[in-house]
Short mmCIF file of C-alpha atoms and ligand atoms in Angstrom, two decimals:
data_model
loop_
_atom_site.label_atom_id
_atom_site.label_comp_id
_atom_site.label_asym_id
_atom_site.label_seq_id
_atom_site.Cartn_x
_atom_site.Cartn_y
_atom_site.Cartn_z
CA UNK A 1 -34.48 -36.89 -14.05
CA UNK A 2 -34.31 -33.84 -15.20
CA UNK A 3 -31.04 -33.27 -15.73
CA UNK A 4 -28.84 -30.17 -14.55
CA UNK A 5 -28.59 -27.11 -17.22
CA UNK A 6 -25.85 -24.79 -17.37
CA UNK A 7 -25.99 -21.57 -20.03
CA UNK A 8 -22.78 -22.06 -21.93
CA UNK A 9 -21.12 -19.31 -21.92
CA UNK A 10 -18.37 -17.87 -24.97
CA UNK A 11 -15.34 -15.76 -23.70
CA UNK A 12 -13.04 -14.00 -25.54
CA UNK A 13 -9.50 -14.58 -24.44
CA UNK A 14 -7.02 -11.84 -24.58
CA UNK A 15 -3.72 -13.16 -26.41
CA UNK A 16 -1.22 -10.18 -25.43
CA UNK A 17 -2.76 -7.39 -28.43
CA UNK A 18 -3.84 -4.03 -26.53
CA UNK A 19 -7.86 -3.70 -26.35
CA UNK A 20 -9.94 -0.93 -26.11
CA UNK A 21 -8.46 -0.51 -22.41
CA UNK A 22 -5.36 -0.89 -22.60
CA UNK A 23 -2.53 -3.96 -22.19
CA UNK A 24 -2.55 -7.03 -20.69
CA UNK A 25 -2.01 -6.27 -17.29
CA UNK A 26 0.99 -9.57 -16.75
CA UNK A 27 3.55 -10.73 -18.75
CA UNK A 28 5.83 -12.76 -16.12
CA UNK A 29 4.97 -14.25 -12.63
CA UNK A 30 6.38 -12.92 -9.68
CA UNK A 31 7.86 -16.11 -7.78
CA UNK A 32 10.20 -13.83 -5.61
CA UNK A 33 10.30 -10.44 -3.65
CA UNK A 34 13.71 -9.38 -3.86
CA UNK A 35 15.00 -13.11 -4.22
CA UNK A 36 13.10 -14.60 -1.16
CA UNK A 37 10.47 -17.12 -2.48
CA UNK A 38 7.01 -15.94 -2.36
CA UNK A 39 5.53 -19.00 -1.61
CA UNK A 40 8.06 -19.94 0.92
CA UNK A 41 7.20 -16.36 2.55
CA UNK A 42 3.29 -17.67 2.73
CA UNK A 43 3.89 -20.90 3.93
CA UNK A 44 6.60 -20.20 5.81
CA UNK A 45 4.81 -16.81 8.05
CA UNK A 46 0.82 -17.55 6.72
CA UNK A 47 -1.52 -16.07 4.22
CA UNK A 48 -1.78 -13.19 4.08
CA UNK A 49 1.49 -11.33 4.67
CA UNK A 50 2.62 -7.91 3.73
CA UNK A 51 5.95 -7.96 2.31
CA UNK A 52 8.47 -4.83 3.22
CA UNK A 53 11.88 -4.28 0.97
CA UNK A 54 14.77 -2.38 2.60
CA UNK A 55 16.80 -2.30 -0.31
CA UNK A 56 14.38 -1.10 -2.33
CA UNK A 57 13.86 1.79 0.73
CA UNK A 58 17.44 2.79 1.09
CA UNK A 59 18.13 2.94 -3.24
CA UNK A 60 14.49 5.12 -3.17
CA UNK A 61 15.54 7.13 -0.32
CA UNK A 62 19.09 7.60 -1.91
CA UNK A 63 17.90 8.87 -5.27
CA UNK A 64 15.65 11.34 -4.01
CA UNK A 65 18.08 12.74 -1.33
CA UNK A 66 20.70 12.42 -4.40
CA UNK A 67 18.10 14.46 -6.95
CA UNK A 68 17.87 17.35 -4.53
CA UNK A 69 21.48 17.59 -3.58
CA UNK A 70 23.18 17.56 -6.39
CA UNK A 71 20.62 21.25 -6.97
CA UNK A 72 21.60 22.55 -3.50
CA UNK A 73 24.18 22.68 -0.72
CA UNK A 74 21.47 22.16 2.28
CA UNK A 75 19.01 19.33 1.89
CA UNK A 76 17.48 17.49 4.79
CA UNK A 77 14.60 15.11 4.74
CA UNK A 78 12.09 14.09 7.49
CA UNK A 79 10.75 10.52 7.02
CA UNK A 80 6.90 10.97 7.68
CA UNK A 81 5.26 9.41 10.41
CA UNK A 82 1.80 8.55 8.95
CA UNK A 83 2.62 7.11 5.61
CA UNK A 84 4.43 4.98 7.60
CA UNK A 85 5.22 4.31 11.11
CA UNK A 86 6.21 0.53 11.32
CA UNK A 87 9.25 1.19 13.63
CA UNK A 88 11.88 -0.78 11.56
CA UNK A 89 10.56 1.27 8.55
CA UNK A 90 11.39 4.18 10.33
CA UNK A 91 14.50 3.01 11.34
CA UNK A 92 15.97 2.33 8.26
CA UNK A 93 14.98 6.23 7.16
CA UNK A 94 16.84 7.61 9.85
CA UNK A 95 19.47 5.77 9.88
CA UNK A 96 19.82 7.62 6.65
CA UNK A 97 19.88 10.53 7.80
CA UNK A 98 16.31 10.96 8.06
CA UNK A 99 14.54 13.53 10.37
CA UNK A 100 11.43 12.40 12.05
CA UNK A 101 8.13 14.09 10.78
CA UNK A 102 5.33 13.68 13.05
CA UNK A 103 1.39 14.89 13.22
CA UNK A 104 0.23 13.61 17.12
CA UNK A 105 1.71 12.83 20.48
CA UNK A 106 1.47 9.34 19.63
CA UNK A 107 4.04 9.64 16.80
CA UNK A 108 5.87 12.09 18.35
CA UNK A 109 6.38 9.10 21.42
CA UNK A 110 7.11 6.67 18.38
CA UNK A 111 9.77 8.76 17.21
CA UNK A 112 11.50 9.21 20.49
CA UNK A 113 11.60 5.33 21.28
CA UNK A 114 13.21 5.51 17.90
CA UNK A 115 16.59 7.19 18.98
CA UNK A 116 15.53 10.00 16.96
CA UNK A 117 16.89 13.36 18.44
CA UNK A 118 13.94 15.29 19.45
CA UNK A 119 15.68 18.74 18.62
CA UNK A 120 15.23 16.68 14.59
CA UNK A 121 11.17 15.59 15.33
CA UNK A 122 8.89 17.94 12.92
CA UNK A 123 5.82 18.22 15.07
CA UNK A 124 3.04 19.10 12.41
CA UNK A 125 -0.49 18.73 12.82
CA UNK A 126 -3.77 20.73 13.99
CA UNK A 127 -4.92 18.44 16.86
CA UNK A 128 -1.24 19.24 19.24
CA UNK A 129 -2.56 19.29 23.14
CA UNK A 130 -1.06 21.42 25.59
CA UNK A 131 0.61 18.10 27.21
CA UNK A 132 2.00 17.65 23.69
CA UNK A 133 2.98 21.36 23.40
CA UNK A 134 4.68 21.47 26.75
CA UNK A 135 6.75 18.18 26.18
CA UNK A 136 8.14 19.43 22.97
CA UNK A 137 8.90 23.25 24.28
CA UNK A 138 11.11 21.12 26.61
CA UNK A 139 12.39 19.12 24.29
CA UNK A 140 13.42 21.71 21.88
CA UNK A 141 11.91 19.95 19.05
CA UNK A 142 10.49 21.86 15.99
CA UNK A 143 6.76 22.68 16.42
CA UNK A 144 4.97 23.49 13.27
CA UNK A 145 2.01 25.88 14.22
CA UNK A 146 -0.74 24.89 12.40
CA UNK A 147 -3.80 28.11 13.95
CA UNK A 148 -3.96 31.16 16.14
CA UNK A 149 -4.48 28.87 19.18
CA UNK A 150 -2.25 27.33 18.71
CA UNK A 151 0.49 30.19 18.42
CA UNK A 152 -1.67 31.54 22.14
CA UNK A 153 -1.70 28.63 23.68
CA UNK A 154 2.36 28.69 22.92
CA UNK A 155 2.33 32.35 23.94
CA UNK A 156 0.55 30.99 27.44
CA UNK A 157 3.40 27.75 27.81
CA UNK A 158 6.10 30.62 27.38
CA UNK A 159 4.84 31.45 30.91
CA UNK A 160 5.92 28.44 32.92
CA UNK A 161 9.70 27.64 31.15
CA UNK A 162 12.98 29.12 30.62
CA UNK A 163 12.95 27.51 27.00
CA UNK A 164 12.00 29.43 24.33
CA UNK A 165 9.79 27.31 21.55
CA UNK A 166 11.42 27.08 18.02
CA UNK A 167 8.68 27.23 15.91
CA UNK A 168 8.07 27.69 12.21
CA UNK A 169 4.37 28.31 10.75
CA UNK A 170 2.34 26.19 7.98
CA UNK A 171 1.71 28.31 5.18
CA UNK A 172 -0.75 27.30 2.81
CA UNK A 173 -1.70 28.68 -0.77
CA UNK A 174 -3.14 28.69 -4.25
CA UNK A 175 -0.45 26.95 -6.01
CA UNK A 176 -2.57 25.82 -8.75
CA UNK A 177 -3.87 22.74 -6.85
CA UNK A 178 -7.39 23.11 -6.46
CA UNK A 179 -9.34 22.13 -4.33
CA UNK A 180 -6.98 24.39 -2.28
CA UNK A 181 -5.88 22.75 1.30
CA UNK A 182 -6.69 25.78 2.50
CA UNK A 183 -7.24 24.01 6.46
CA UNK A 184 -4.35 23.85 7.44
CA UNK A 185 -1.85 26.70 8.50
CA UNK A 186 -2.09 29.87 7.39
CA UNK A 187 -3.23 31.40 4.27
CA UNK A 188 -0.85 33.65 1.99
CA UNK A 189 -2.72 35.59 -0.38
CA UNK A 190 -4.94 37.13 2.90
CA UNK A 191 -2.19 37.97 4.02
CA UNK A 192 -2.62 35.86 7.27
CA UNK A 193 0.50 34.32 7.29
CA UNK A 194 3.01 37.56 6.90
CA UNK A 195 0.12 37.94 10.25
CA UNK A 196 1.16 34.74 12.07
CA UNK A 197 4.79 35.89 11.01
CA UNK A 198 4.80 39.40 12.45
CA UNK A 199 3.14 38.07 15.86
CA UNK A 200 6.06 36.01 16.91
CA UNK A 201 8.39 38.30 15.65
CA UNK A 202 6.89 40.67 18.19
CA UNK A 203 6.34 38.41 20.97
CA UNK A 204 9.71 37.86 21.50
CA UNK A 205 9.48 34.75 22.91
CA UNK A 206 9.49 32.72 20.21
CA UNK A 207 12.09 31.45 18.08
CA UNK A 208 11.02 31.31 14.30
CA UNK A 209 12.87 28.73 12.35
CA UNK A 210 10.90 27.91 9.29
CA UNK A 211 8.35 28.44 6.90
CA UNK A 212 6.41 25.44 5.83
CA UNK A 213 3.99 23.83 2.98
CA UNK A 214 2.55 20.52 2.17
CA UNK A 215 0.27 21.40 -0.84
CA UNK A 216 -1.86 18.41 -1.02
CA UNK A 217 -0.45 15.00 -2.16
CA UNK A 218 0.02 12.95 -5.52
CA UNK A 219 1.10 16.53 -6.86
CA UNK A 220 1.61 15.31 -10.52
CA UNK A 221 2.81 19.10 -11.34
CA UNK A 222 5.92 19.71 -9.50
CA UNK A 223 5.21 23.58 -11.22
CA UNK A 224 3.28 23.56 -7.88
CA UNK A 225 6.08 23.00 -6.08
CA UNK A 226 7.49 26.07 -7.77
CA UNK A 227 4.99 28.59 -6.94
CA UNK A 228 5.06 26.53 -3.32
CA UNK A 229 8.65 28.03 -3.22
CA UNK A 230 8.80 31.42 -4.26
CA UNK A 231 5.98 32.75 -2.01
CA UNK A 232 7.15 30.99 0.94
CA UNK A 233 10.72 32.53 -0.41
CA UNK A 234 9.09 35.88 -0.97
CA UNK A 235 7.56 35.57 3.15
CA UNK A 236 11.48 34.91 4.32
CA UNK A 237 12.65 37.96 2.46
CA UNK A 238 10.00 40.03 4.21
CA UNK A 239 11.09 38.99 7.56
CA UNK A 240 14.72 39.89 7.44
CA UNK A 241 14.33 42.93 5.55
CA UNK A 242 11.92 43.90 8.12
CA UNK A 243 12.94 41.84 11.69
CA UNK A 244 16.64 41.24 9.92
CA UNK A 245 16.35 37.63 10.75
CA UNK A 246 17.32 35.07 9.08
CA UNK A 247 14.61 31.42 8.47
CA UNK A 248 16.78 28.99 8.62
CA UNK A 249 14.80 26.11 7.16
CA UNK A 250 12.47 26.28 4.41
CA UNK A 251 10.03 23.17 4.44
CA UNK A 252 8.43 21.77 0.70
CA UNK A 253 6.12 19.12 2.94
CA UNK A 254 5.36 15.90 0.99
CA UNK A 255 2.70 15.11 -1.96
CA UNK A 256 5.40 14.03 -4.24
CA UNK A 257 3.13 11.26 -6.28
CA UNK A 258 3.97 7.24 -6.32
CA UNK A 259 4.55 5.32 -9.67
CA UNK A 260 0.77 4.30 -8.32
CA UNK A 261 -1.84 4.11 -11.33
CA UNK A 262 -4.89 6.59 -10.18
CA UNK A 263 -8.27 5.09 -10.66
CA UNK A 264 -9.49 6.24 -14.29
CA UNK A 265 -6.12 7.30 -15.59
CA UNK A 266 -5.66 5.86 -18.93
CA UNK A 267 -1.65 5.46 -18.39
CA UNK A 268 -0.19 3.91 -15.73
CA UNK A 269 1.08 5.99 -13.07
CA UNK A 270 5.08 4.84 -13.94
CA UNK A 271 4.99 6.67 -17.34
CA UNK A 272 3.16 9.73 -15.77
CA UNK A 273 4.74 10.65 -12.13
CA UNK A 274 7.67 13.33 -12.37
CA UNK A 275 10.78 12.34 -11.24
CA UNK A 276 12.86 13.23 -8.51
CA UNK A 277 14.85 15.48 -10.81
CA UNK A 278 11.85 17.39 -11.73
CA UNK A 279 10.44 18.13 -8.38
CA UNK A 280 14.31 18.72 -7.32
CA UNK A 281 14.22 21.72 -10.17
CA UNK A 282 11.01 23.30 -9.02
CA UNK A 283 12.05 23.36 -5.48
CA UNK A 284 15.92 24.17 -6.16
CA UNK A 285 15.94 26.56 -8.84
CA UNK A 286 12.32 28.74 -6.54
CA UNK A 287 14.84 28.78 -3.55
CA UNK A 288 17.90 29.59 -5.29
CA UNK A 289 16.46 32.74 -7.85
CA UNK A 290 14.60 34.00 -5.28
CA UNK A 291 15.36 37.56 -3.14
CA UNK A 292 17.20 35.38 -0.76
CA UNK A 293 20.36 36.90 -0.50
CA UNK A 294 23.25 34.18 -1.04
CA UNK A 295 24.41 33.60 2.63
CA UNK A 296 21.10 33.55 4.32
CA UNK A 297 20.33 30.61 2.05
CA UNK A 298 17.77 28.17 4.24
CA UNK A 299 17.62 24.32 3.81
CA UNK A 300 15.52 22.64 2.08
CA UNK A 301 12.98 20.32 4.54
CA UNK A 302 11.61 17.66 2.30
CA UNK A 303 8.92 15.40 3.87
CA UNK A 304 7.54 13.45 0.86
CA UNK A 305 6.49 10.21 2.47
CA UNK A 306 4.61 7.88 -0.80
CA UNK A 307 6.96 8.47 -2.88
CA UNK A 308 9.67 7.45 -1.08
CA UNK A 309 8.04 4.27 0.46
CA UNK A 310 5.66 3.13 -2.02
CA UNK A 311 7.08 0.70 -4.42
CA UNK A 312 8.90 -1.03 -0.89
CA UNK A 313 5.66 -2.57 0.17
CA UNK A 314 3.72 -5.97 -0.89
CA UNK A 315 0.77 -7.84 0.21
CA UNK A 316 0.85 -11.23 -1.01
CA UNK A 317 -2.03 -13.36 -0.47
CA UNK A 318 -4.24 -16.89 -1.89
CA UNK A 319 -6.89 -17.05 -4.08
CA UNK A 320 -9.87 -18.30 -1.95
CA UNK A 321 -12.42 -18.85 -5.57
CA UNK A 322 -13.12 -18.17 -8.87
CA UNK A 323 -16.59 -17.31 -9.49
CA UNK A 324 -19.01 -16.99 -12.79
CA UNK A 325 -21.15 -13.96 -12.36
CA UNK A 326 -25.12 -14.49 -13.09
CA UNK A 327 -24.21 -12.46 -16.52
CA UNK A 328 -21.28 -14.61 -16.96
CA UNK A 329 -18.35 -12.02 -16.10
CA UNK A 330 -15.44 -13.34 -14.11
CA UNK A 331 -14.84 -12.63 -10.24
CA UNK A 332 -11.75 -13.92 -8.03
CA UNK A 333 -12.16 -14.27 -4.15
CA UNK A 334 -8.89 -13.42 -3.09
CA UNK A 335 -7.44 -13.19 1.20
CA UNK A 336 -6.77 -9.49 0.92
CA UNK A 337 -9.79 -6.93 1.42
CA UNK A 338 -9.93 -3.52 1.48
CA UNK A 339 -9.39 -3.48 5.36
CA UNK A 340 -5.72 -4.09 4.46
CA UNK A 341 -5.62 -1.84 1.19
CA UNK A 342 -7.42 0.94 1.73
CA UNK A 343 -5.17 2.69 -1.19
CA UNK A 344 -7.22 0.24 -3.38
CA UNK A 345 -9.95 3.19 -2.93
CA UNK A 346 -8.44 5.09 -5.18
CA UNK A 347 -5.51 3.03 -6.94
CA UNK A 348 -5.60 0.48 -9.77
CA UNK A 349 -2.96 -1.74 -8.30
CA UNK A 350 -1.23 -4.17 -10.10
CA UNK A 351 -1.20 -7.56 -9.30
CA UNK A 352 0.32 -9.96 -10.30
CA UNK A 353 0.35 -13.90 -10.09
CA UNK A 354 2.90 -15.71 -8.14
CA UNK A 355 3.76 -18.40 -9.95
CA UNK A 356 4.13 -20.05 -14.08
CA UNK A 357 0.53 -18.77 -15.56
CA UNK A 358 -0.91 -19.91 -19.58
CA UNK A 359 -1.14 -16.91 -21.89
CA UNK A 360 -4.84 -16.41 -22.46
CA UNK A 361 -6.54 -13.64 -19.96
CA UNK A 362 -9.78 -12.44 -19.04
CA UNK A 363 -11.16 -9.29 -17.87
CA UNK A 364 -11.82 -9.82 -14.09
CA UNK A 365 -13.11 -8.02 -11.04
CA UNK A 366 -11.54 -8.92 -7.45
CA UNK A 367 -13.01 -9.46 -4.20
CA UNK A 368 -11.61 -9.73 -1.09
CA UNK A 369 -13.01 -11.72 1.49
CA UNK A 370 -14.97 -9.95 3.57
CA UNK A 371 -18.47 -9.97 3.27
CA UNK A 372 -19.36 -6.55 3.03
CA UNK A 373 -20.06 -5.31 -0.95
CA UNK A 374 -17.82 -2.58 -1.02
CA UNK A 375 -14.26 -5.01 -0.63
CA UNK A 376 -13.26 -4.93 -4.08
CA UNK A 377 -9.59 -4.67 -4.80
CA UNK A 378 -9.96 -4.17 -8.43
CA UNK A 379 -12.92 -3.66 -10.87
CA UNK A 380 -11.73 -4.89 -13.92
CA UNK A 381 -7.97 -6.32 -14.22
CA UNK A 382 -6.79 -8.55 -17.21
CA UNK A 383 -5.55 -11.50 -15.66
CA UNK A 384 -4.94 -15.46 -16.44
CA UNK A 385 -6.84 -17.65 -14.61
CA UNK A 386 -5.94 -18.40 -11.03
CA UNK A 387 -7.51 -21.23 -9.04
CA UNK A 388 -7.79 -21.64 -5.81
CA UNK A 389 -5.02 -21.27 -3.43
CA UNK A 390 -2.85 -19.93 -6.15
CA UNK A 391 -0.56 -17.04 -5.29
CA UNK A 392 -0.77 -13.75 -5.88
CA UNK A 393 1.68 -10.24 -4.87
CA UNK A 394 0.27 -6.96 -5.25
CA UNK A 395 3.04 -4.01 -5.58
CA UNK A 396 3.28 -0.49 -4.66
CA UNK A 397 1.17 -0.54 -1.08
CA UNK A 398 4.26 0.37 1.09
CA UNK A 399 2.23 3.76 1.47
CA UNK A 400 -0.47 4.27 4.41
CA UNK A 401 -2.38 0.72 4.31
CA UNK A 402 0.24 0.08 7.51
CA UNK A 403 -0.90 2.85 9.40
CA UNK A 404 -4.65 3.51 7.51
CA UNK A 405 -5.85 -0.32 7.95
CA UNK A 406 -8.30 -1.55 9.92
CA UNK A 407 -9.81 -4.05 11.87
CA UNK A 408 -12.74 -5.23 10.38
CA UNK A 409 -14.10 -8.87 10.15
CA UNK A 410 -10.35 -10.86 10.10
CA UNK A 411 -6.88 -10.06 12.24
CA UNK A 412 -4.82 -8.35 10.29
CA UNK A 413 -1.02 -10.11 9.17
CA UNK A 414 2.45 -10.15 10.17
CA UNK A 415 4.53 -7.99 8.29
CA UNK A 416 8.20 -9.22 7.19
CA UNK A 417 10.79 -6.95 6.18
CA UNK A 418 13.58 -8.17 3.74
CA UNK A 419 17.08 -6.73 4.77
CA UNK A 420 19.95 -5.76 2.02
CA UNK A 421 21.27 -9.13 2.66
CA UNK A 422 18.17 -11.41 1.65
CA UNK A 423 16.97 -11.78 5.11
CA UNK A 424 13.10 -11.73 6.42
CA UNK A 425 12.36 -10.35 9.82
CA UNK A 426 8.97 -10.35 11.34
CA UNK A 427 8.61 -6.65 11.98
CA UNK A 428 5.15 -6.72 13.49
CA UNK A 429 2.91 -9.74 14.57
CA UNK A 430 -0.18 -11.36 12.60
CA UNK A 431 -3.18 -10.58 15.45
CA UNK A 432 -4.75 -13.19 17.45
CA UNK A 433 -7.56 -13.28 20.09
CA UNK A 434 -6.30 -12.04 22.60
CA UNK A 435 -4.45 -9.18 21.89
CA UNK A 436 -7.96 -8.59 20.02
CA UNK A 437 -9.84 -8.63 23.39
CA UNK A 438 -7.07 -7.44 25.52
CA UNK A 439 -8.73 -3.85 25.54
CA UNK A 440 -11.83 -5.16 25.91
CA UNK A 441 -14.14 -5.41 29.22
CA UNK A 442 -16.97 -7.28 30.18
CA UNK A 443 -19.22 -6.21 32.89
CA UNK A 444 -19.84 -8.29 35.68
CA UNK A 445 -23.04 -8.99 35.39
CA UNK A 446 -22.62 -10.70 31.89
CA UNK A 447 -19.74 -12.88 33.04
C1 LIG B 1 1.09 13.42 5.35
C2 LIG B 1 2.40 14.38 5.39
C3 LIG B 1 3.19 14.53 4.67
C4 LIG B 1 3.98 13.42 3.81
O1 LIG B 1 2.60 13.37 2.71
P1 LIG B 1 3.04 11.82 1.07
O2 LIG B 1 1.77 13.00 0.72
O3 LIG B 1 2.96 11.11 1.93
O4 LIG B 1 4.13 12.67 0.75
C5 LIG B 1 4.00 15.82 4.65
N1 LIG B 1 3.82 16.56 5.36
C6 LIG B 1 2.76 16.73 6.31
C7 LIG B 1 2.50 17.44 7.35
C8 LIG B 1 1.57 16.10 5.81
O5 LIG B 1 1.12 15.67 6.53
#
């Protein structure tokens, strides 16, 4: 019988030296998160598993808050629900003093249920239904108007209520960041924002509370906020001059970059992302040095999402298989797919073995478990050998993955939170066949 032939492969092993792409990814295994064993958690709660660190949320929040509060007397954070709206996560932010920032009726309901005083809910976004607006007006929530049609809806709704709606306008502008997000709010440069402010003031029915901008996301230069601040302050000063009306807050939105590394970036995000201090310098000085009089200094509101929560989220999982491609390159199949890690489309997420490993490494392409060609977690990672059943941890995934995930092919897994005493709590159950089919209906004739 003819012997089976296997083509010999020579692969170059990296032994901790930098290569032309950079340094080896991993030097130490990540066996624990906040002192809790990764393997133990996967055995107890199943694989894959999202893990949220309450301590990291609180530490990061306090660091960010302090950067602003040491530079400016009146600072208020509002938690951006869409970044991570797990109730447990939102409640940690609220317990730290954060208001809620919501962009839909659904998120608004979630904030109410989380016990947020409706006066401290900022309602953003282009999609507020008449029902949403009515409720927000009755509750005296802060409505950030996105477009003129919304403004006219609010004026109409005034006829049926004794309440005076409390509003801000969202302003978009050129801050040197391109493409500009001109689709949201009223433009500064063409005078639309000033027009909206005049109409609000002339209406006599609405209370202008603030000015709002959210200039984009993952903004890598703090100076963009300085430009935004001076334009918003200019509007506030003009409102004061013309109408003798003091704007009580200026909301800078979110958009601070997290320490994740964008695909194609040469240096890791942890080396290039501005610090909270740098953002705070730019933002606070833009208001302090503006034409706004000292007695009229507005509260600075921040809706930062990504930069506050990314580091607090992990997803742990298990290696399903190793494979050699026909070109001899190494691939790894893991039980975390792009359906659970939406941000892998734009970040090179850090993936760390969760057990001891040997000290050579090899270029590895990492696939998720889906039957879909796009299911690639890393195009290129320098990883030590991992075998079937080994575990790993993917870090800095707290932002957007637990809200933008897709239900596709597999069930979504549990989410656990590790509290500040090292206790684990399930904060969202895994899906199962009953949950997945409970909204489906089969017509009689197909039963
Ligand atoms: C998404 C969003 C945020 C949070 O943005 P990050 O980039 O996560 O900081 C804040 N405000 C508004 C209006 C948003 O749409």
